[in-house]
Coordinates of C-alpha atoms in Angstrom, one line a residue:
Chain A
X1218 CA 15.7 -25.2 43.0
X1219 CA 15.9 -28.9 43.5
X1220 CA 13.8 -30.9 41.2
X1221 CA 11.6 -29.8 38.4
X1222 CA 8.7 -32.0 37.5
X1223 CA 9.4 -34.2 34.5
X1224 CA 6.3 -32.9 32.8
X1225 CA 7.9 -29.4 32.7
X1226 CA 11.0 -30.7 31.1
X1227 CA 9.0 -32.7 28.5
X1228 CA 7.0 -29.7 27.7
X1229 CA 10.1 -27.6 27.1
X1230 CA 11.5 -30.3 24.9
X1231 CA 8.3 -30.5 23.0
X1232 CA 8.3 -26.7 22.6
X1233 CA 11.8 -26.8 21.3
X1234 CA 11.0 -29.5 18.9
X1235 CA 8.0 -27.6 17.6
X1236 CA 10.1 -24.5 17.3
X1237 CA 12.6 -26.4 15.2
X1238 CA 10.0 -27.9 13.0
X1239 CA 8.3 -24.5 12.5
X1240 CA 11.5 -23.0 11.3
X1241 CA 11.8 -25.5 8.5
X1242 CA 9.5 -23.6 6.1
X1243 CA 10.4 -21.3 3.3
X1244 CA 10.0 -17.6 3.1
X1245 CA 9.2 -15.2 0.3
X1246 CA 11.8 -13.5 -1.9
X1247 CA 9.5 -12.1 -4.6
X1248 CA 6.5 -9.8 -4.0
X1249 CA 3.7 -9.5 -6.4
X1250 CA 0.7 -7.2 -6.4
X1251 CA -1.9 -8.9 -8.5
X1252 CA -5.3 -8.4 -10.1
X1253 CA -7.6 -10.2 -12.5
X1254 CA -10.0 -9.3 -15.3
X1255 CA -12.9 -11.5 -16.1
X1256 CA -13.4 -11.4 -19.9
X1257 CA -16.8 -12.2 -21.3
X1258 CA -17.7 -13.0 -24.8
X1259 CA -21.3 -13.5 -26.0
X1260 CA -22.5 -13.5 -22.5
X1261 CA -20.2 -16.2 -21.4
X1262 CA -17.0 -16.1 -19.4
X1263 CA -14.3 -16.7 -22.0
X1264 CA -10.9 -15.9 -20.4
X1265 CA -9.5 -14.6 -17.2
X1266 CA -6.6 -12.2 -17.5
X1267 CA -4.1 -12.2 -14.7
X1268 CA -1.8 -9.3 -14.0
X1269 CA 1.2 -9.4 -11.7
X1270 CA 3.2 -6.4 -10.8
X1271 CA 6.5 -7.4 -9.3
X1272 CA 8.6 -5.6 -6.7
X1273 CA 11.5 -3.6 -7.9
X1274 CA 14.2 -6.0 -6.7
X1275 CA 13.0 -9.0 -8.7
X1276 CA 12.1 -6.7 -11.6
X1277 CA 15.7 -5.4 -11.8
X1278 CA 17.0 -9.0 -11.7
X1279 CA 14.8 -10.1 -14.6
X1280 CA 15.4 -6.8 -16.5
X1281 CA 19.1 -7.3 -16.2
X1282 CA 18.9 -10.9 -17.4
X1283 CA 16.5 -10.4 -20.3
X1284 CA 16.6 -6.8 -21.5
X1285 CA 19.8 -7.7 -23.4
X1286 CA 20.0 -4.6 -25.6
X1287 CA 19.5 -2.4 -22.6
X1288 CA 16.8 -0.2 -24.2
X1289 CA 14.8 -0.1 -21.1
X1290 CA 11.9 -2.3 -22.4
X1291 CA 11.2 -5.8 -23.4
X1292 CA 11.2 -6.3 -27.2
X1293 CA 9.3 -9.1 -28.9
X1294 CA 12.3 -11.5 -28.8
X1295 CA 13.1 -10.6 -25.2
X1296 CA 9.5 -11.2 -24.2
X1297 CA 9.8 -14.7 -25.6
X1298 CA 12.9 -15.2 -23.7
X1299 CA 11.3 -14.0 -20.4
X1300 CA 8.5 -16.4 -21.1
X1301 CA 10.8 -19.3 -21.6
X1302 CA 13.2 -18.4 -18.8
X1303 CA 11.1 -17.0 -16.1
X1304 CA 7.4 -17.9 -16.7
X1305 CA 6.8 -21.2 -18.5
X1306 CA 8.2 -23.1 -15.6
X1307 CA 5.3 -21.9 -13.5
X1308 CA 3.2 -24.6 -15.2
X1309 CA 4.5 -26.9 -12.4
X1310 CA 3.0 -24.4 -9.9
X1311 CA -0.4 -23.9 -11.4
X1312 CA 0.8 -20.5 -12.7
X1313 CA 0.1 -19.3 -9.1
X1314 CA -3.5 -19.2 -10.2
X1315 CA -6.2 -21.4 -8.7
X1316 CA -9.6 -21.5 -10.2
X1317 CA -12.7 -22.7 -8.4
X1318 CA -15.9 -22.8 -10.5
X1319 CA -19.1 -23.4 -8.6
X1320 CA -17.1 -25.1 -5.9
X1321 CA -15.1 -27.3 -8.2
X1322 CA -11.4 -26.7 -8.7
X1323 CA -10.2 -26.4 -12.2
X1324 CA -6.4 -26.8 -12.7
X1325 CA -4.6 -24.1 -14.7
X1326 CA -3.0 -26.0 -17.5
X1327 CA -3.0 -23.6 -20.3
X1328 CA -2.1 -19.9 -20.5
X1329 CA -2.1 -17.5 -23.5
X1330 CA -1.0 -14.1 -24.5
X1331 CA 2.0 -13.8 -22.2
X1332 CA 3.2 -10.2 -22.1
X1333 CA 5.8 -8.5 -20.0
X1334 CA 6.5 -4.8 -19.7
X1335 CA 8.2 -2.5 -17.3
X1336 CA 7.0 0.7 -15.8
X1337 CA 8.5 2.9 -13.1
X1338 CA 11.0 0.2 -12.3
X1339 CA 8.4 -2.4 -11.8
X1340 CA 7.9 -5.3 -14.2
X1341 CA 4.5 -6.5 -15.1
X1342 CA 3.4 -9.9 -16.4
X1343 CA 0.0 -10.4 -18.0
X1344 CA -1.4 -13.6 -19.3
X1345 CA -4.8 -15.1 -20.1
X1346 CA -6.3 -18.3 -18.8
X1347 CA -8.9 -19.7 -21.3
X1348 CA -12.0 -20.9 -19.4
X1349 CA -12.9 -24.3 -20.8
X1350 CA -16.2 -25.0 -22.4
X1351 CA -19.0 -26.1 -20.1
X1352 CA -18.6 -23.2 -17.8
X1353 CA -21.4 -21.2 -19.4
X1354 CA -23.8 -22.1 -16.7
X1355 CA -21.3 -21.1 -14.0
X1356 CA -22.5 -18.7 -11.4
X1357 CA -19.6 -18.4 -9.1
X1358 CA -16.0 -18.2 -10.2
X1359 CA -13.2 -17.8 -7.7
X1360 CA -9.6 -17.0 -8.5
X1361 CA -6.9 -17.4 -5.9
X1362 CA -3.5 -16.0 -6.6
X1363 CA -1.1 -18.0 -4.5
X1364 CA 2.3 -19.5 -4.6
X1365 CA 2.2 -22.7 -2.7
X1366 CA 6.0 -22.7 -2.4
X1367 CA 5.9 -19.4 -0.6
X1368 CA 8.8 -18.1 -2.7
X1369 CA 6.5 -15.5 -3.9
X1370 CA 4.1 -13.5 -1.8
X1371 CA 1.1 -12.3 -3.8
X1372 CA -1.1 -9.5 -2.5
X1373 CA -4.1 -8.0 -4.3
X1374 CA -4.1 -4.5 -5.7
X1375 CA -6.7 -2.1 -4.4
X1376 CA -8.7 -2.6 -7.6
X1377 CA -8.2 -6.3 -7.7
X1378 CA -10.8 -7.3 -10.3
X1379 CA -12.7 -6.0 -13.3
X1380 CA -15.1 -7.3 -15.8
X1381 CA -14.7 -6.8 -19.6
X1382 CA -16.6 -7.6 -22.8
X1383 CA -20.3 -8.3 -22.9
X1384 CA -20.7 -8.0 -19.2
X1385 CA -23.5 -10.0 -17.5
X1386 CA -26.6 -8.0 -16.5
X1387 CA -25.9 -8.5 -12.9
X1388 CA -22.7 -9.4 -11.3
X1389 CA -20.8 -8.9 -8.0
X1390 CA -17.1 -9.0 -7.2
X1391 CA -15.8 -9.6 -3.8
X1392 CA -13.0 -11.4 -1.9
X1393 CA -13.9 -14.7 -0.3
X1394 CA -12.0 -16.7 2.3
X1395 CA -11.2 -20.1 0.8
X1396 CA -12.1 -22.5 3.5
X1397 CA -11.1 -25.5 1.4
X1398 CA -7.5 -24.1 1.4
X1399 CA -7.4 -23.2 5.0
X1400 CA -4.9 -24.7 7.5
X1401 CA -4.3 -24.6 11.1
X1402 CA -1.3 -23.1 12.8
X1403 CA -1.3 -23.8 16.5
X1404 CA -4.6 -22.4 17.8
X1405 CA -5.1 -20.1 14.8
X1406 CA -6.4 -20.9 11.3
X1407 CA -5.1 -19.2 8.2
X1408 CA -7.6 -18.9 5.4
X1409 CA -6.3 -17.6 2.0
X1410 CA -8.5 -15.2 0.1
X1411 CA -9.8 -15.6 -3.4
X1412 CA -11.3 -13.1 -5.8
X1413 CA -14.9 -14.1 -6.4
X1414 CA -17.2 -13.2 -9.2
X1415 CA -20.9 -14.1 -9.1
X1416 CA -23.1 -13.4 -12.0
X1417 CA -26.4 -14.3 -13.6
X1418 CA -26.2 -16.2 -16.9
X1419 CA -28.0 -14.6 -19.9
X1420 CA -30.5 -16.8 -21.5
Chain B
X1159 CA 20.8 -28.5 -12.0
X1160 CA 21.6 -31.2 -9.5
X1161 CA 18.7 -33.3 -8.3
X1162 CA 18.2 -31.9 -4.9
X1163 CA 15.9 -30.0 -2.7
X1164 CA 16.7 -26.4 -2.4
X1165 CA 15.9 -25.3 1.1
X1166 CA 17.0 -21.7 0.5
X1167 CA 17.2 -21.5 -3.2
X1168 CA 14.3 -23.2 -4.8
X1169 CA 12.8 -20.9 -7.3
X1170 CA 9.4 -21.7 -8.9
X1171 CA 10.2 -19.4 -11.9
X1172 CA 13.1 -21.7 -12.9
X1173 CA 13.1 -24.9 -11.0
X1174 CA 11.0 -28.1 -11.1
X1175 CA 8.7 -28.9 -8.2
X1176 CA 11.1 -31.5 -6.9
X1177 CA 13.6 -28.7 -6.5
X1178 CA 11.3 -26.3 -4.8
X1179 CA 8.7 -28.0 -2.8
X1180 CA 6.9 -31.2 -1.9
X1181 CA 3.6 -32.3 -3.5
X1182 CA 2.0 -29.5 -5.4
X1183 CA -1.3 -30.2 -3.8
X1184 CA -0.1 -29.4 -0.3
X1185 CA -0.3 -25.8 0.7
X1186 CA 2.4 -24.2 2.7
X1187 CA 1.5 -23.9 6.3
X1188 CA 1.8 -20.2 7.0
X1189 CA 0.7 -18.9 10.4
X1190 CA -0.6 -15.5 11.2
X1191 CA 2.7 -14.4 12.6
X1192 CA 4.5 -15.4 9.5
X1193 CA 1.8 -13.7 7.4
X1194 CA 2.3 -10.5 9.4
X1195 CA 6.0 -10.7 9.0
X1196 CA 5.6 -11.2 5.3
X1197 CA 3.5 -8.1 5.0
X1198 CA 6.1 -6.2 7.0
X1199 CA 8.8 -7.6 4.8
X1200 CA 6.8 -6.4 1.7
X1201 CA 6.6 -2.9 3.1
X1202 CA 10.3 -2.7 4.1
X1203 CA 11.1 -4.1 0.6
X1204 CA 9.2 -1.3 -1.1
X1205 CA 10.6 1.3 1.3
X1206 CA 14.1 0.1 0.8
X1207 CA 13.9 0.4 -3.0
X1208 CA 12.3 3.8 -2.8
X1209 CA 15.0 5.0 -0.5
X1210 CA 17.8 3.7 -2.7
X1211 CA 16.2 5.5 -5.6
X1212 CA 16.0 8.7 -3.5
X1213 CA 19.7 8.3 -2.7
X1214 CA 20.4 8.2 -6.4
X1215 CA 18.9 11.7 -6.7
X1216 CA 19.9 13.1 -3.3
X1217 CA 23.2 11.7 -2.1
X1218 CA 23.0 13.1 1.4
X1219 CA 24.2 11.3 4.5
X1220 CA 20.7 11.5 5.9
X1221 CA 19.2 9.4 3.1
X1222 CA 22.2 7.0 3.2
X1223 CA 21.6 6.5 6.9
X1224 CA 17.9 5.8 6.3
X1225 CA 18.8 3.3 3.6
X1226 CA 21.1 1.5 6.0
X1227 CA 18.5 1.4 8.7
X1228 CA 15.9 0.0 6.3
X1229 CA 18.5 -2.6 5.2
X1230 CA 19.1 -3.5 8.8
X1231 CA 15.3 -3.9 9.4
X1232 CA 15.1 -5.9 6.1
X1233 CA 17.8 -8.3 7.4
X1234 CA 16.1 -8.7 10.8
X1235 CA 12.7 -9.5 9.4
X1236 CA 14.2 -11.7 6.7
X1237 CA 15.9 -13.7 9.3
X1238 CA 12.8 -14.0 11.5
X1239 CA 10.9 -15.5 8.7
X1240 CA 11.3 -19.3 8.4
X1241 CA 14.6 -20.6 7.0
X1242 CA 18.0 -19.1 7.3
X1243 CA 19.6 -22.0 9.0
X1244 CA 17.8 -21.2 12.2
X1245 CA 16.9 -24.9 12.5
X1246 CA 20.5 -25.7 12.3
X1247 CA 21.6 -23.3 15.0
X1248 CA 18.8 -24.4 17.1
X1249 CA 19.4 -28.1 17.0
X1250 CA 23.2 -27.6 17.1
X1251 CA 23.0 -25.6 20.4
X1252 CA 20.5 -28.1 21.8
X1253 CA 23.1 -30.9 21.2
X1254 CA 26.0 -28.9 22.4
X1255 CA 27.0 -27.4 25.7
X1256 CA 28.3 -24.0 24.5
X1257 CA 29.1 -20.6 25.8
X1258 CA 27.0 -17.6 25.0
X1259 CA 30.0 -16.3 23.0
X1260 CA 29.7 -19.3 20.8
X1261 CA 26.1 -18.4 20.0
X1262 CA 27.1 -14.8 19.1
X1263 CA 30.0 -16.0 17.0
X1264 CA 27.8 -18.5 15.1
X1265 CA 24.9 -16.0 14.5
X1266 CA 27.1 -13.1 13.4
X1267 CA 29.3 -15.3 11.1
X1268 CA 26.3 -17.0 9.6
X1269 CA 24.5 -13.7 8.9
X1270 CA 27.6 -12.2 7.3
X1271 CA 28.6 -15.2 5.3
X1272 CA 25.1 -15.7 4.0
X1273 CA 25.0 -12.2 2.6
X1274 CA 28.6 -12.0 1.5
X1275 CA 28.3 -15.2 -0.5
X1276 CA 25.3 -13.7 -2.3
X1277 CA 27.1 -10.4 -3.0
X1278 CA 30.2 -12.3 -4.3
X1279 CA 28.2 -14.4 -6.6
X1280 CA 26.3 -11.5 -8.1
X1281 CA 29.4 -9.4 -8.5
X1282 CA 31.2 -12.3 -10.2
X1283 CA 28.2 -13.1 -12.4
X1284 CA 27.8 -9.5 -13.5
X1285 CA 31.3 -8.3 -13.9
X1286 CA 33.3 -11.5 -14.6
X1287 CA 31.1 -14.1 -16.1
X1288 CA 28.6 -11.7 -17.7
X1289 CA 26.1 -14.4 -17.3
X1290 CA 22.4 -14.5 -16.4
X1291 CA 22.1 -13.4 -12.8
X1292 CA 19.1 -15.5 -11.8
X1293 CA 20.6 -18.6 -13.5
X1294 CA 24.0 -18.2 -11.9
X1295 CA 22.6 -17.5 -8.5
X1296 CA 20.3 -20.6 -8.9
X1297 CA 23.2 -22.9 -10.0
X1298 CA 25.5 -21.6 -7.2
X1299 CA 22.7 -22.0 -4.7
X1300 CA 22.0 -25.6 -5.8
X1301 CA 25.7 -26.6 -5.5
X1302 CA 26.1 -25.0 -2.1
X1303 CA 22.9 -26.5 -0.9
X1304 CA 24.1 -29.9 -1.8
X1305 CA 27.5 -29.4 -0.3
X1306 CA 26.3 -27.9 3.0
X1307 CA 23.5 -30.5 3.3
X1308 CA 26.1 -33.2 3.3
X1309 CA 28.1 -31.2 5.8
X1310 CA 25.0 -31.0 8.0
X1311 CA 24.4 -34.8 7.7
X1312 CA 28.1 -35.4 8.6
X1313 CA 27.9 -33.1 11.5
X1314 CA 24.7 -34.6 12.8
X1315 CA 26.1 -38.1 12.5
X1316 CA 29.3 -37.0 14.2
X1317 CA 27.5 -35.4 17.1
X1318 CA 25.1 -38.3 17.4
X1319 CA 28.0 -40.7 17.5
X1320 CA 29.8 -38.7 20.2
X1321 CA 26.6 -38.3 22.3
X1322 CA 25.9 -42.1 22.1
X1323 CA 29.4 -42.9 23.0
X1324 CA 29.2 -40.5 26.0
X1325 CA 25.9 -42.0 27.1
X1326 CA 27.2 -45.5 26.8
X1327 CA 30.4 -44.8 28.6
X1328 CA 28.5 -43.7 31.6
X1329 CA 28.8 -40.0 31.1
X1330 CA 26.8 -38.6 33.9
X1331 CA 25.6 -35.1 34.0
X1332 CA 26.1 -34.4 37.7
X1333 CA 29.7 -35.5 38.1
X1334 CA 31.0 -32.1 39.0
X1335 CA 34.5 -31.0 38.1
X1336 CA 36.2 -34.3 38.5
X1337 CA 35.7 -35.2 34.9
X1338 CA 39.2 -34.5 33.7
X1339 CA 39.7 -38.0 32.3
X1340 CA 36.7 -38.8 30.2
X1341 CA 35.1 -42.1 29.4
X1342 CA 36.2 -44.1 32.4
X1343 CA 33.5 -46.8 33.0
X1344 CA 31.7 -46.8 36.3
X1345 CA 32.1 -43.1 36.6
X1346 CA 29.1 -43.4 38.8
X1347 CA 26.4 -41.2 40.0
X1348 CA 27.7 -38.6 42.3
X1349 CA 24.9 -36.3 43.4
X1350 CA 27.2 -33.4 44.5
X1351 CA 24.5 -30.8 44.0
X1352 CA 27.1 -28.9 42.1
X1353 CA 26.5 -26.7 39.1
X1354 CA 26.4 -28.9 36.0
X1355 CA 29.7 -27.9 34.5
X1356 CA 30.9 -29.6 31.4
X1357 CA 34.5 -28.9 30.7
X1358 CA 34.5 -32.0 28.5
X1359 CA 31.9 -30.7 26.1
X1360 CA 33.1 -27.2 26.1
X1361 CA 36.6 -28.1 25.2
X1362 CA 35.5 -30.9 23.0
X1363 CA 33.0 -30.9 20.1
X1364 CA 31.4 -27.6 21.1
X1365 CA 34.3 -25.5 19.9
X1366 CA 35.6 -27.7 17.2
X1367 CA 32.5 -28.3 15.2
X1368 CA 31.3 -24.7 15.3
X1369 CA 33.0 -23.8 12.0
X1370 CA 31.0 -26.5 10.3
X1371 CA 27.8 -24.8 11.2
X1372 CA 29.2 -21.4 10.2
X1373 CA 30.3 -22.8 6.8
X1374 CA 26.8 -23.9 6.1
X1375 CA 25.9 -20.2 5.8
X1376 CA 27.7 -20.0 2.5
X1377 CA 24.4 -20.8 0.8
X1378 CA 23.7 -17.4 -0.7
X1379 CA 21.0 -15.1 0.7
X1380 CA 18.6 -14.5 -2.2
X1381 CA 17.3 -11.3 -0.6
X1382 CA 20.8 -9.8 -0.4
X1383 CA 21.4 -10.9 -4.0
X1384 CA 18.3 -9.1 -5.2
X1385 CA 19.3 -5.9 -3.3
X1386 CA 22.8 -6.1 -4.9
X1387 CA 21.3 -6.5 -8.4
X1388 CA 19.1 -3.5 -7.8
X1389 CA 22.0 -1.4 -6.7
X1390 CA 24.0 -2.4 -9.8
X1391 CA 21.0 -1.5 -11.9
X1392 CA 21.0 2.0 -10.3
X1393 CA 24.7 2.2 -11.0
X1394 CA 25.5 2.3 -7.2
X1395 CA 27.6 -0.8 -6.5
X1396 CA 29.2 0.6 -3.3
X1397 CA 25.7 1.4 -2.0
X1398 CA 24.7 -2.2 -2.7
X1399 CA 27.7 -3.5 -0.7
X1400 CA 26.8 -1.1 2.2
X1401 CA 23.2 -2.0 2.1
X1402 CA 23.9 -5.7 2.0
X1403 CA 26.3 -5.2 5.0
X1404 CA 23.4 -3.6 6.9
X1405 CA 21.1 -6.5 5.9
X1406 CA 23.7 -9.1 7.1
X1407 CA 24.0 -7.3 10.4
X1408 CA 20.2 -7.4 10.8
X1409 CA 20.3 -11.1 10.2
X1410 CA 23.3 -11.5 12.5
X1411 CA 21.4 -10.0 15.4
X1412 CA 18.4 -12.3 15.0
X1413 CA 20.5 -15.4 14.5
X1414 CA 22.7 -14.6 17.5
X1415 CA 19.8 -13.9 19.8
X1416 CA 18.2 -17.1 18.8
X1417 CA 21.4 -19.1 19.4
X1418 CA 21.9 -17.4 22.8
X1419 CA 18.3 -18.1 23.8
X1420 CA 18.8 -21.8 22.9
X1421 CA 22.1 -22.0 24.8
X1422 CA 20.6 -20.3 27.9
X1423 CA 17.4 -22.3 27.8
X1424 CA 19.3 -25.5 27.5
X1425 CA 21.5 -24.6 30.4
X1426 CA 18.6 -23.7 32.6
X1427 CA 16.5 -26.7 31.7
X1428 CA 19.5 -28.9 32.7
X1429 CA 20.1 -26.9 35.8
X1430 CA 16.5 -27.4 36.9
X1431 CA 16.6 -31.1 36.9
X1432 CA 18.9 -33.2 38.9
X1433 CA 19.5 -36.8 39.7
X1434 CA 18.6 -39.7 37.4
X1435 CA 15.9 -37.8 35.6
X1436 CA 18.3 -34.9 35.0
X1437 CA 20.7 -37.3 33.4
X1438 CA 18.0 -38.7 31.2
X1439 CA 16.9 -35.1 30.2
X1440 CA 20.5 -34.2 29.5
X1441 CA 21.2 -37.2 27.3
X1442 CA 17.8 -36.9 25.7
X1443 CA 18.2 -33.3 24.8
X1444 CA 21.7 -33.9 23.3
X1445 CA 20.5 -36.9 21.3
X1446 CA 17.5 -35.1 20.1
X1447 CA 19.6 -32.1 18.9
X1448 CA 22.1 -34.4 17.1
X1449 CA 19.3 -36.5 15.6
X1450 CA 17.4 -33.4 14.5
X1451 CA 20.6 -32.1 12.8
X1452 CA 21.0 -35.3 11.0
X1453 CA 17.4 -35.4 10.0
X1454 CA 17.5 -31.8 8.8
X1455 CA 20.6 -32.6 6.6
X1456 CA 18.8 -35.6 5.0
X1457 CA 15.7 -33.4 4.6
X1458 CA 17.7 -30.9 2.6
X1459 CA 19.2 -33.7 0.5
X1460 CA 16.2 -35.8 -0.4
X1461 CA 14.5 -34.4 -3.6
X1462 CA 11.0 -33.2 -3.0
X1463 CA 11.5 -32.9 0.7
X1464 CA 13.0 -29.5 0.8
X1465 CA 11.2 -26.4 1.5

């Protein structure tokens, strides 16, 4: 073969450059199965409880580090230490929980009732996000469990959502593609999914 | 923790955003292939832990064999996902004329070192330091990231300097075999139509700088570290070492194949083009590779720029 058209060479170089750039992203080390519970009080959404079940590998790492007395469970003091050492820092990452209420994004700034336990080798985190006042007229609440750093991959459990307390007369739970968080990757577009609750407000 | 970006160790459970990722508003770009690989990794991850537990109950060779196969797959998928110094290997072998054997050596050594480093750190943290595993791993990763990032910057700068010098001194790509004495000016353009052979490169920086790339693999593999911790928890340290070995071999295969593909691709691209344009392509490819290496090193160093 004598001469290849310059375009071909440029294309190959562009392809190589693209390949190099694409490899510069992170990859997950921790796997979570998650679900949420919408908790109502006096007909209004009061809190959202988030539950994460970790994979066994990460679970054993945290258990080794924080179950100091090796009794196979997290005692009160140990729970506090897990919260300080392997949870509180997630405030910088929106606690991997993105709330969109009637189309408006609400940052997750405060969490309550952090609990951690261990069952069948898998660690479980649970915590509540208080839903701020003014949401009583909300109709659509979306919760997306997502680690933007991609260190953690979060999938939804089969029963990914439930409703507790004084449940609204009519409500519907579904998963919704989050167009606002979508992004393109070559010719394809990736759209993360959120858990969506729609309900009628009681008067 | 040092103020640096942690390309392979940033942990949102313990590190500040600067150490883990760029602006919190920006979402990771994850394509469907990566998404599919992630799901696969998730399944292999679950399967691997199940099998290791099964081995605890039933210590048969059959189960052990299955564990090792799962570990090997885990390593392959893990290495296919973004990261793991693939960018390094890729840009390095773009900038360098290297033999296929170089690619295999680099891939295998990187895979093994990446996993061995993690295993060593966990074993020392657990048995010697008796310190928190996640914290020790995080600290060690931070230090090694810093050191190796500087190494990459130095290597990129070195290669860039060499390539620029070669380009300026009239290093032509189609000079055939008569290139024994390098850097004579007016080397000229001799369209011999010969195979583009580069004894200069091969004997030069190609072989000498390879160890630098390999050493950069000392940043511990978090996946291997997790498997090791799990094995210790099960009270099966030897199994942990065996499984991590299988993982490292899986990574080694992927990294080697990628390196070899880059080497062969480069050689073929350069073989396809001849004459003045071929020369430009050659110099361009090498400069690009070296520049990319340099940029990648800086990218690892600058806080908030890491991945």
